[in-house]
Amino acid sequence: MRRPLVAGNWKMHGTRASVAELIKGLHALALPEGVEVAVFPPSLYINNVLAGLEGKSIAVGAQNCAAEPAQGALTGEVASSQLADAGCTLVLVGHSERRQILGESDELLVRKFAAAQASGLTPVLCIGETLEQREAGQTIEVVNRQLGSVMDVLGVEVFARAVVAYEPVWAIGTGLTATPEQAQEVHAAIRAQLDAEDAEVARGVRILYGGSVKAANAVELFGMPDIDGGLIGGASLNADEFGAICRAAGN
Ligand code: 13P
């Protein structure tokens, strides 16, 4: 059985005051047994969140890491080894905002994925199609290419220590959610791609859905056989809403 994971991606949101408020709210949550919970604050606030959530079983991850694990002369970047040293256990790799707005390529993301694992972090590889690609019938081809770029270079085994997040770009921050059936179809295709290389890895890997997940639609989405939790954007900035989504994963 795969243990569900619900992860909150705070993106570039927060001030010292609002982060303190959110930490307080998260601390007070009654979290369900058997669900792993994680948050990804802006790197500036990672230390505050780690300190503030001490004793609470919520993991803390970063939204990005450098393509090399070691410290070095690379102005503005944070090394995966530094994230691990701070106490992070996870890192997002290839969020569509970084692919699209910052131009991160599949090749660069393979290096970030490897750097994360070299530092003992669990990469959460984000993949997903744009609206144009969906309308052109290219959804499966696109996610297969994004996943394949990592698998081809690093091997299928790396997914024994990674998480995949399917986030259709058209559903991110738009209020449009993939239907549970639409999401399930893509999740099944992702798992089938892994299964073709290694059945055990495919069975074990968690595939999260992301894109306008709220408490109101989480139960249906998480009820699908290949959806193992969610990567939550906007709704994760509200502790009560996020808690309700975590409980939906425990049902
Ligand atoms: P929203 O939940 O705000 O649509 O964002 C999803 C997302 O991009 C999480 O990484």
PDB file of C-alpha atoms and ligand atoms in Angstrom:
ATOM      1  CA  MET A   1       0.000   0.000   0.000  1.00  0.00           C
ATOM      2  CA  ARG A   2       1.262   3.461  -0.876  1.00  0.00           C
ATOM      3  CA  ARG A   3       1.102   5.953   1.951  1.00  0.00           C
ATOM      4  CA  PRO A   4      -0.696   9.092   0.741  1.00  0.00           C
ATOM      5  CA  LEU A   5       1.238  12.352   0.697  1.00  0.00           C
ATOM      6  CA  VAL A   6      -0.318  15.792   0.840  1.00  0.00           C
ATOM      7  CA  ALA A   7       2.129  18.602   0.153  1.00  0.00           C
ATOM      8  CA  GLY A   8       1.578  22.350   0.288  1.00  0.00           C
ATOM      9  CA  ASN A   9       3.511  24.455  -2.197  1.00  0.00           C
ATOM     10  CA  TRP A  10       3.466  27.985  -0.834  1.00  0.00           C
ATOM     11  CA  LYS A  11       5.140  29.339  -3.990  1.00  0.00           C
ATOM     12  CA  MET A  12       6.387  32.953  -3.632  1.00  0.00           C
ATOM     13  CA  HIS A  13       3.874  33.829  -0.928  1.00  0.00           C
ATOM     14  CA  GLY A  14       4.321  35.004   2.626  1.00  0.00           C
ATOM     15  CA  THR A  15       5.718  37.606   4.953  1.00  0.00           C
ATOM     16  CA  ARG A  16       7.257  36.998   8.363  1.00  0.00           C
ATOM     17  CA  ALA A  17       3.885  37.761   9.889  1.00  0.00           C
ATOM     18  CA  SER A  18       1.778  35.581   7.585  1.00  0.00           C
ATOM     19  CA  VAL A  19       4.252  32.689   7.800  1.00  0.00           C
ATOM     20  CA  ALA A  20       4.121  32.844  11.607  1.00  0.00           C
ATOM     21  CA  GLU A  21       0.333  32.774  11.410  1.00  0.00           C
ATOM     22  CA  LEU A  22       0.354  29.798   9.043  1.00  0.00           C
ATOM     23  CA  ILE A  23       2.798  27.882  11.257  1.00  0.00           C
ATOM     24  CA  LYS A  24       0.474  28.453  14.194  1.00  0.00           C
ATOM     25  CA  GLY A  25      -2.459  27.149  12.200  1.00  0.00           C
ATOM     26  CA  LEU A  26      -0.556  24.079  11.002  1.00  0.00           C
ATOM     27  CA  HIS A  27       0.571  23.328  14.534  1.00  0.00           C
ATOM     28  CA  ALA A  28      -3.007  23.265  15.711  1.00  0.00           C
ATOM     29  CA  LEU A  29      -4.204  20.851  13.006  1.00  0.00           C
ATOM     30  CA  ALA A  30      -5.444  17.391  13.813  1.00  0.00           C
ATOM     31  CA  LEU A  31      -3.722  15.381  11.106  1.00  0.00           C
ATOM     32  CA  PRO A  32      -4.909  11.931  10.053  1.00  0.00           C
ATOM     33  CA  GLU A  33      -2.931   8.788  10.779  1.00  0.00           C
ATOM     34  CA  GLY A  34      -1.314   7.206   7.782  1.00  0.00           C
ATOM     35  CA  VAL A  35      -1.002  10.366   5.706  1.00  0.00           C
ATOM     36  CA  GLU A  36       2.344  12.026   5.156  1.00  0.00           C
ATOM     37  CA  VAL A  37       2.158  15.814   5.180  1.00  0.00           C
ATOM     38  CA  ALA A  38       4.739  18.270   3.860  1.00  0.00           C
ATOM     39  CA  VAL A  39       5.044  21.975   3.179  1.00  0.00           C
ATOM     40  CA  PHE A  40       7.307  23.834   0.753  1.00  0.00           C
ATOM     41  CA  PRO A  41       7.807  27.416   1.959  1.00  0.00           C
ATOM     42  CA  PRO A  42       9.886  30.029   0.110  1.00  0.00           C
ATOM     43  CA  SER A  43      13.520  29.220   0.981  1.00  0.00           C
ATOM     44  CA  LEU A  44      13.804  32.439   2.994  1.00  0.00           C
ATOM     45  CA  TYR A  45      11.347  31.029   5.554  1.00  0.00           C
ATOM     46  CA  ILE A  46      12.456  27.377   5.644  1.00  0.00           C
ATOM     47  CA  ASN A  47      14.274  27.823   8.953  1.00  0.00           C
ATOM     48  CA  ASN A  48      11.303  29.534  10.594  1.00  0.00           C
ATOM     49  CA  VAL A  49       8.997  26.755   9.429  1.00  0.00           C
ATOM     50  CA  LEU A  50      11.335  23.987  10.567  1.00  0.00           C
ATOM     51  CA  ALA A  51      11.674  25.584  13.984  1.00  0.00           C
ATOM     52  CA  GLY A  52       7.993  26.408  14.226  1.00  0.00           C
ATOM     53  CA  LEU A  53       6.849  22.902  13.296  1.00  0.00           C
ATOM     54  CA  GLU A  54       9.269  21.065  15.552  1.00  0.00           C
ATOM     55  CA  GLY A  55       7.522  18.105  17.146  1.00  0.00           C
ATOM     56  CA  LYS A  56       4.746  18.166  14.544  1.00  0.00           C
ATOM     57  CA  SER A  57       4.963  15.455  11.909  1.00  0.00           C
ATOM     58  CA  ILE A  58       5.020  17.760   8.925  1.00  0.00           C
ATOM     59  CA  ALA A  59       8.029  17.497   6.635  1.00  0.00           C
ATOM     60  CA  VAL A  60       9.573  20.604   5.150  1.00  0.00           C
ATOM     61  CA  GLY A  61      10.875  20.871   1.615  1.00  0.00           C
ATOM     62  CA  ALA A  62      12.243  23.483  -0.759  1.00  0.00           C
ATOM     63  CA  GLN A  63      10.693  24.639  -4.008  1.00  0.00           C
ATOM     64  CA  ASN A  64      13.930  24.429  -5.973  1.00  0.00           C
ATOM     65  CA  CYS A  65      17.607  23.521  -5.675  1.00  0.00           C
ATOM     66  CA  ALA A  66      20.764  24.127  -7.677  1.00  0.00           C
ATOM     67  CA  ALA A  67      21.791  21.633 -10.361  1.00  0.00           C
ATOM     68  CA  GLU A  68      24.905  20.667  -8.383  1.00  0.00           C
ATOM     69  CA  PRO A  69      24.710  19.234  -4.866  1.00  0.00           C
ATOM     70  CA  ALA A  70      27.821  20.926  -3.468  1.00  0.00           C
ATOM     71  CA  GLN A  71      28.214  24.471  -2.212  1.00  0.00           C
ATOM     72  CA  GLY A  72      30.106  26.784  -4.506  1.00  0.00           C
ATOM     73  CA  ALA A  73      30.293  30.070  -6.335  1.00  0.00           C
ATOM     74  CA  LEU A  74      26.762  30.287  -7.717  1.00  0.00           C
ATOM     75  CA  THR A  75      25.159  33.560  -6.731  1.00  0.00           C
ATOM     76  CA  GLY A  76      21.524  33.370  -5.780  1.00  0.00           C
ATOM     77  CA  GLU A  77      21.172  29.580  -5.784  1.00  0.00           C
ATOM     78  CA  VAL A  78      20.736  27.179  -2.869  1.00  0.00           C
ATOM     79  CA  ALA A  79      22.528  23.808  -3.001  1.00  0.00           C
ATOM     80  CA  SER A  80      20.647  20.609  -2.226  1.00  0.00           C
ATOM     81  CA  SER A  81      23.316  19.824   0.390  1.00  0.00           C
ATOM     82  CA  GLN A  82      22.493  23.123   2.120  1.00  0.00           C
ATOM     83  CA  LEU A  83      18.793  22.286   2.099  1.00  0.00           C
ATOM     84  CA  ALA A  84      19.546  18.917   3.647  1.00  0.00           C
ATOM     85  CA  ASP A  85      21.811  20.573   6.217  1.00  0.00           C
ATOM     86  CA  ALA A  86      18.974  22.940   7.142  1.00  0.00           C
ATOM     87  CA  GLY A  87      16.651  20.002   7.764  1.00  0.00           C
ATOM     88  CA  CYS A  88      14.680  19.747   4.535  1.00  0.00           C
ATOM     89  CA  THR A  89      13.817  16.259   3.373  1.00  0.00           C
ATOM     90  CA  LEU A  90      12.138  17.015   0.044  1.00  0.00           C
ATOM     91  CA  VAL A  91      12.519  19.349  -2.916  1.00  0.00           C
ATOM     92  CA  LEU A  92      10.264  20.205  -5.848  1.00  0.00           C
ATOM     93  CA  VAL A  93      11.879  19.677  -9.233  1.00  0.00           C
ATOM     94  CA  GLY A  94      10.428  21.018 -12.462  1.00  0.00           C
ATOM     95  CA  HIS A  95       7.356  22.865 -11.293  1.00  0.00           C
ATOM     96  CA  SER A  96       5.627  24.200 -14.420  1.00  0.00           C
ATOM     97  CA  GLU A  97       6.163  27.789 -13.260  1.00  0.00           C
ATOM     98  CA  ARG A  98       9.909  27.159 -13.344  1.00  0.00           C
ATOM     99  CA  ARG A  99       9.720  25.311 -16.649  1.00  0.00           C
ATOM    100  CA  GLN A 100       7.575  27.966 -18.314  1.00  0.00           C
ATOM    101  CA  ILE A 101       8.479  31.278 -16.691  1.00  0.00           C
ATOM    102  CA  LEU A 102      12.140  30.580 -15.921  1.00  0.00           C
ATOM    103  CA  GLY A 103      12.791  28.350 -18.930  1.00  0.00           C
ATOM    104  CA  GLU A 104      14.056  25.287 -17.040  1.00  0.00           C
ATOM    105  CA  SER A 105      14.689  22.482 -19.521  1.00  0.00           C
ATOM    106  CA  ASP A 106      14.291  18.732 -19.120  1.00  0.00           C
ATOM    107  CA  GLU A 107      18.110  18.467 -19.243  1.00  0.00           C
ATOM    108  CA  LEU A 108      18.594  20.939 -16.395  1.00  0.00           C
ATOM    109  CA  LEU A 109      15.896  19.232 -14.336  1.00  0.00           C
ATOM    110  CA  VAL A 110      17.607  15.862 -14.638  1.00  0.00           C
ATOM    111  CA  ARG A 111      20.647  17.438 -12.983  1.00  0.00           C
ATOM    112  CA  LYS A 112      18.536  19.010 -10.221  1.00  0.00           C
ATOM    113  CA  PHE A 113      16.809  15.674  -9.620  1.00  0.00           C
ATOM    114  CA  ALA A 114      20.183  13.907  -9.333  1.00  0.00           C
ATOM    115  CA  ALA A 115      21.575  16.665  -7.086  1.00  0.00           C
ATOM    116  CA  ALA A 116      18.589  16.307  -4.757  1.00  0.00           C
ATOM    117  CA  GLN A 117      19.078  12.571  -4.400  1.00  0.00           C
ATOM    118  CA  ALA A 118      22.843  12.935  -4.006  1.00  0.00           C
ATOM    119  CA  SER A 119      22.096  15.046  -0.909  1.00  0.00           C
ATOM    120  CA  GLY A 120      19.571  12.579   0.461  1.00  0.00           C
ATOM    121  CA  LEU A 121      16.529  14.684  -0.430  1.00  0.00           C
ATOM    122  CA  THR A 122      13.435  13.169  -2.029  1.00  0.00           C
ATOM    123  CA  PRO A 123      12.750  14.946  -5.320  1.00  0.00           C
ATOM    124  CA  VAL A 124       9.126  15.627  -6.218  1.00  0.00           C
ATOM    125  CA  LEU A 125       9.224  15.687 -10.008  1.00  0.00           C
ATOM    126  CA  CYS A 126       6.438  17.877 -11.392  1.00  0.00           C
ATOM    127  CA  ILE A 127       5.122  17.149 -14.869  1.00  0.00           C
ATOM    128  CA  GLY A 128       2.071  18.196 -16.848  1.00  0.00           C
ATOM    129  CA  GLU A 129       0.724  19.462 -20.124  1.00  0.00           C
ATOM    130  CA  THR A 130      -0.426  22.927 -21.198  1.00  0.00           C
ATOM    131  CA  LEU A 131      -3.953  23.606 -22.435  1.00  0.00           C
ATOM    132  CA  GLU A 132      -2.745  23.694 -26.056  1.00  0.00           C
ATOM    133  CA  GLN A 133      -1.047  20.334 -25.632  1.00  0.00           C
ATOM    134  CA  ARG A 134      -4.178  18.823 -24.077  1.00  0.00           C
ATOM    135  CA  GLU A 135      -6.361  20.181 -26.851  1.00  0.00           C
ATOM    136  CA  ALA A 136      -3.949  18.775 -29.426  1.00  0.00           C
ATOM    137  CA  GLY A 137      -4.268  15.336 -27.803  1.00  0.00           C
ATOM    138  CA  GLN A 138      -0.630  15.346 -26.654  1.00  0.00           C
ATOM    139  CA  THR A 139      -1.123  14.979 -22.890  1.00  0.00           C
ATOM    140  CA  ILE A 140       0.275  11.478 -22.459  1.00  0.00           C
ATOM    141  CA  GLU A 141       3.100  12.131 -24.906  1.00  0.00           C
ATOM    142  CA  VAL A 142       4.138  15.244 -22.952  1.00  0.00           C
ATOM    143  CA  VAL A 143       4.150  13.629 -19.503  1.00  0.00           C
ATOM    144  CA  ASN A 144       5.901  10.554 -20.902  1.00  0.00           C
ATOM    145  CA  ARG A 145       8.612  12.786 -22.342  1.00  0.00           C
ATOM    146  CA  GLN A 146       9.051  14.737 -19.096  1.00  0.00           C
ATOM    147  CA  LEU A 147       9.233  11.572 -17.000  1.00  0.00           C
ATOM    148  CA  GLY A 148      11.305   9.779 -19.623  1.00  0.00           C
ATOM    149  CA  SER A 149      13.942  12.503 -19.643  1.00  0.00           C
ATOM    150  CA  VAL A 150      14.775  11.602 -16.032  1.00  0.00           C
ATOM    151  CA  MET A 151      14.334   7.850 -16.439  1.00  0.00           C
ATOM    152  CA  ASP A 152      16.477   7.661 -19.584  1.00  0.00           C
ATOM    153  CA  VAL A 153      19.442   9.387 -17.961  1.00  0.00           C
ATOM    154  CA  LEU A 154      19.234   8.230 -14.333  1.00  0.00           C
ATOM    155  CA  GLY A 155      17.402   4.900 -14.682  1.00  0.00           C
ATOM    156  CA  VAL A 156      14.003   3.805 -13.404  1.00  0.00           C
ATOM    157  CA  GLU A 157      15.441   2.891  -9.961  1.00  0.00           C
ATOM    158  CA  VAL A 158      15.704   6.555  -8.963  1.00  0.00           C
ATOM    159  CA  PHE A 159      11.909   6.590  -8.675  1.00  0.00           C
ATOM    160  CA  ALA A 160      12.140   4.229  -5.716  1.00  0.00           C
ATOM    161  CA  ARG A 161      13.321   7.371  -3.838  1.00  0.00           C
ATOM    162  CA  ALA A 162      11.209  10.025  -5.523  1.00  0.00           C
ATOM    163  CA  VAL A 163       7.664  11.293  -5.871  1.00  0.00           C
ATOM    164  CA  VAL A 164       5.942  12.311  -9.091  1.00  0.00           C
ATOM    165  CA  ALA A 165       3.392  15.131  -9.214  1.00  0.00           C
ATOM    166  CA  TYR A 166       1.052  15.414 -12.182  1.00  0.00           C
ATOM    167  CA  GLU A 167      -0.005  19.035 -12.511  1.00  0.00           C
ATOM    168  CA  PRO A 168      -1.869  19.979 -15.680  1.00  0.00           C
ATOM    169  CA  VAL A 169      -0.727  23.547 -16.337  1.00  0.00           C
ATOM    170  CA  TRP A 170      -4.251  24.638 -17.280  1.00  0.00           C
ATOM    171  CA  ALA A 171      -5.516  23.601 -13.838  1.00  0.00           C
ATOM    172  CA  ILE A 172      -2.900  25.488 -11.809  1.00  0.00           C
ATOM    173  CA  GLY A 173      -4.274  28.537 -10.054  1.00  0.00           C
ATOM    174  CA  THR A 174      -7.193  28.718 -12.464  1.00  0.00           C
ATOM    175  CA  GLY A 175      -9.939  27.124 -10.410  1.00  0.00           C
ATOM    176  CA  LEU A 176     -10.234  24.539 -13.200  1.00  0.00           C
ATOM    177  CA  THR A 177      -9.559  21.061 -11.862  1.00  0.00           C
ATOM    178  CA  ALA A 178      -8.996  17.972 -13.940  1.00  0.00           C
ATOM    179  CA  THR A 179     -11.899  15.630 -13.330  1.00  0.00           C
ATOM    180  CA  PRO A 180     -10.966  12.592 -11.253  1.00  0.00           C
ATOM    181  CA  GLU A 181     -11.270  10.518 -14.455  1.00  0.00           C
ATOM    182  CA  GLN A 182      -9.016  12.852 -16.460  1.00  0.00           C
ATOM    183  CA  ALA A 183      -6.412  12.825 -13.706  1.00  0.00           C
ATOM    184  CA  GLN A 184      -6.646   9.067 -13.198  1.00  0.00           C
ATOM    185  CA  GLU A 185      -6.060   8.446 -16.906  1.00  0.00           C
ATOM    186  CA  VAL A 186      -2.782  10.383 -16.812  1.00  0.00           C
ATOM    187  CA  HIS A 187      -1.684   8.921 -13.472  1.00  0.00           C
ATOM    188  CA  ALA A 188      -2.251   5.423 -14.850  1.00  0.00           C
ATOM    189  CA  ALA A 189      -0.195   6.279 -17.931  1.00  0.00           C
ATOM    190  CA  ILE A 190       2.649   7.562 -15.760  1.00  0.00           C
ATOM    191  CA  ARG A 191       2.604   4.391 -13.678  1.00  0.00           C
ATOM    192  CA  ALA A 192       2.454   2.256 -16.829  1.00  0.00           C
ATOM    193  CA  GLN A 193       5.547   3.987 -18.175  1.00  0.00           C
ATOM    194  CA  LEU A 194       7.433   3.105 -14.998  1.00  0.00           C
ATOM    195  CA  ASP A 195       5.919  -0.385 -14.945  1.00  0.00           C
ATOM    196  CA  ALA A 196       7.317  -1.121 -18.389  1.00  0.00           C
ATOM    197  CA  GLU A 197      10.789  -0.760 -16.846  1.00  0.00           C
ATOM    198  CA  ASP A 198      10.289  -1.983 -13.290  1.00  0.00           C
ATOM    199  CA  ALA A 199       7.024  -3.269 -11.831  1.00  0.00           C
ATOM    200  CA  GLU A 200       8.101  -2.893  -8.217  1.00  0.00           C
ATOM    201  CA  VAL A 201       9.173   0.718  -8.614  1.00  0.00           C
ATOM    202  CA  ALA A 202       5.899   1.470 -10.427  1.00  0.00           C
ATOM    203  CA  ARG A 203       3.835  -0.087  -7.655  1.00  0.00           C
ATOM    204  CA  GLY A 204       5.639   1.833  -4.935  1.00  0.00           C
ATOM    205  CA  VAL A 205       5.968   5.328  -6.364  1.00  0.00           C
ATOM    206  CA  ARG A 206       3.531   7.969  -5.204  1.00  0.00           C
ATOM    207  CA  ILE A 207       1.932  10.065  -7.912  1.00  0.00           C
ATOM    208  CA  LEU A 208       0.337  13.255  -6.589  1.00  0.00           C
ATOM    209  CA  TYR A 209      -2.256  15.343  -8.389  1.00  0.00           C
ATOM    210  CA  GLY A 210      -1.944  19.127  -8.373  1.00  0.00           C
ATOM    211  CA  GLY A 211      -4.076  21.895  -9.854  1.00  0.00           C
ATOM    212  CA  SER A 212      -6.817  23.743  -7.959  1.00  0.00           C
ATOM    213  CA  VAL A 213      -7.219  21.033  -5.314  1.00  0.00           C
ATOM    214  CA  LYS A 214      -9.483  22.153  -2.472  1.00  0.00           C
ATOM    215  CA  ALA A 215     -11.182  20.394   0.399  1.00  0.00           C
ATOM    216  CA  ALA A 216     -14.327  20.289  -1.745  1.00  0.00           C
ATOM    217  CA  ASN A 217     -12.804  18.222  -4.580  1.00  0.00           C
ATOM    218  CA  ALA A 218     -10.042  16.346  -2.757  1.00  0.00           C
ATOM    219  CA  VAL A 219     -12.030  13.301  -1.647  1.00  0.00           C
ATOM    220  CA  GLU A 220     -13.093  12.445  -5.199  1.00  0.00           C
ATOM    221  CA  LEU A 221      -9.607  12.960  -6.619  1.00  0.00           C
ATOM    222  CA  PHE A 222      -7.862  11.003  -3.857  1.00  0.00           C
ATOM    223  CA  GLY A 223     -10.384   8.201  -4.304  1.00  0.00           C
ATOM    224  CA  MET A 224      -8.905   7.282  -7.691  1.00  0.00           C
ATOM    225  CA  PRO A 225      -6.661   4.210  -7.669  1.00  0.00           C
ATOM    226  CA  ASP A 226      -3.507   5.869  -9.023  1.00  0.00           C
ATOM    227  CA  ILE A 227      -3.811   9.208  -7.205  1.00  0.00           C
ATOM    228  CA  ASP A 228      -1.714   8.998  -4.054  1.00  0.00           C
ATOM    229  CA  GLY A 229      -2.275  12.461  -2.652  1.00  0.00           C
ATOM    230  CA  GLY A 230      -1.944  16.038  -3.771  1.00  0.00           C
ATOM    231  CA  LEU A 231       0.370  18.965  -4.373  1.00  0.00           C
ATOM    232  CA  ILE A 232      -1.619  21.928  -3.166  1.00  0.00           C
ATOM    233  CA  GLY A 233      -0.955  25.542  -4.121  1.00  0.00           C
ATOM    234  CA  GLY A 234      -3.380  28.289  -3.120  1.00  0.00           C
ATOM    235  CA  ALA A 235      -5.394  26.179  -0.696  1.00  0.00           C
ATOM    236  CA  SER A 236      -2.250  25.303   1.297  1.00  0.00           C
ATOM    237  CA  LEU A 237      -1.942  28.930   2.436  1.00  0.00           C
ATOM    238  CA  ASN A 238      -4.972  28.415   4.637  1.00  0.00           C
ATOM    239  CA  ALA A 239      -4.158  25.986   7.449  1.00  0.00           C
ATOM    240  CA  ASP A 240      -7.742  24.863   8.001  1.00  0.00           C
ATOM    241  CA  GLU A 241      -8.378  24.229   4.314  1.00  0.00           C
ATOM    242  CA  PHE A 242      -5.051  22.408   4.036  1.00  0.00           C
ATOM    243  CA  GLY A 243      -5.903  20.305   7.079  1.00  0.00           C
ATOM    244  CA  ALA A 244      -9.223  19.346   5.516  1.00  0.00           C
ATOM    245  CA  ILE A 245      -7.397  18.242   2.358  1.00  0.00           C
ATOM    246  CA  CYS A 246      -4.999  16.154   4.467  1.00  0.00           C
ATOM    247  CA  ARG A 247      -7.957  14.495   6.155  1.00  0.00           C
ATOM    248  CA  ALA A 248      -9.493  13.782   2.736  1.00  0.00           C
ATOM    249  CA  ALA A 249      -6.365  11.772   1.921  1.00  0.00           C
ATOM    250  CA  GLY A 250      -6.888   9.739   5.085  1.00  0.00           C
ATOM    251  CA  ASN A 251     -10.346   8.578   4.089  1.00  0.00           C
TER     252      ASN A 251
HETATM  253  P1  13P B   1      -3.072  25.621  -7.133  1.00  0.00           P
HETATM  254  O1  13P B   1      -3.499  24.583  -6.113  1.00  0.00           O
HETATM  255  O2  13P B   1      -3.059  27.005  -6.614  1.00  0.00           O
HETATM  256  O3  13P B   1      -3.818  25.467  -8.413  1.00  0.00           O
HETATM  257  O4  13P B   1      -1.522  25.293  -7.480  1.00  0.00           O
HETATM  258  C1  13P B   1      -1.142  23.998  -7.779  1.00  0.00           C
HETATM  259  C2  13P B   1       0.332  23.947  -7.818  1.00  0.00           C
HETATM  260  O5  13P B   1       0.950  24.476  -8.707  1.00  0.00           O
HETATM  261  C3  13P B   1       1.035  23.251  -6.735  1.00  0.00           C
HETATM  262  O6  13P B   1       2.374  23.074  -7.030  1.00  0.00           O
END
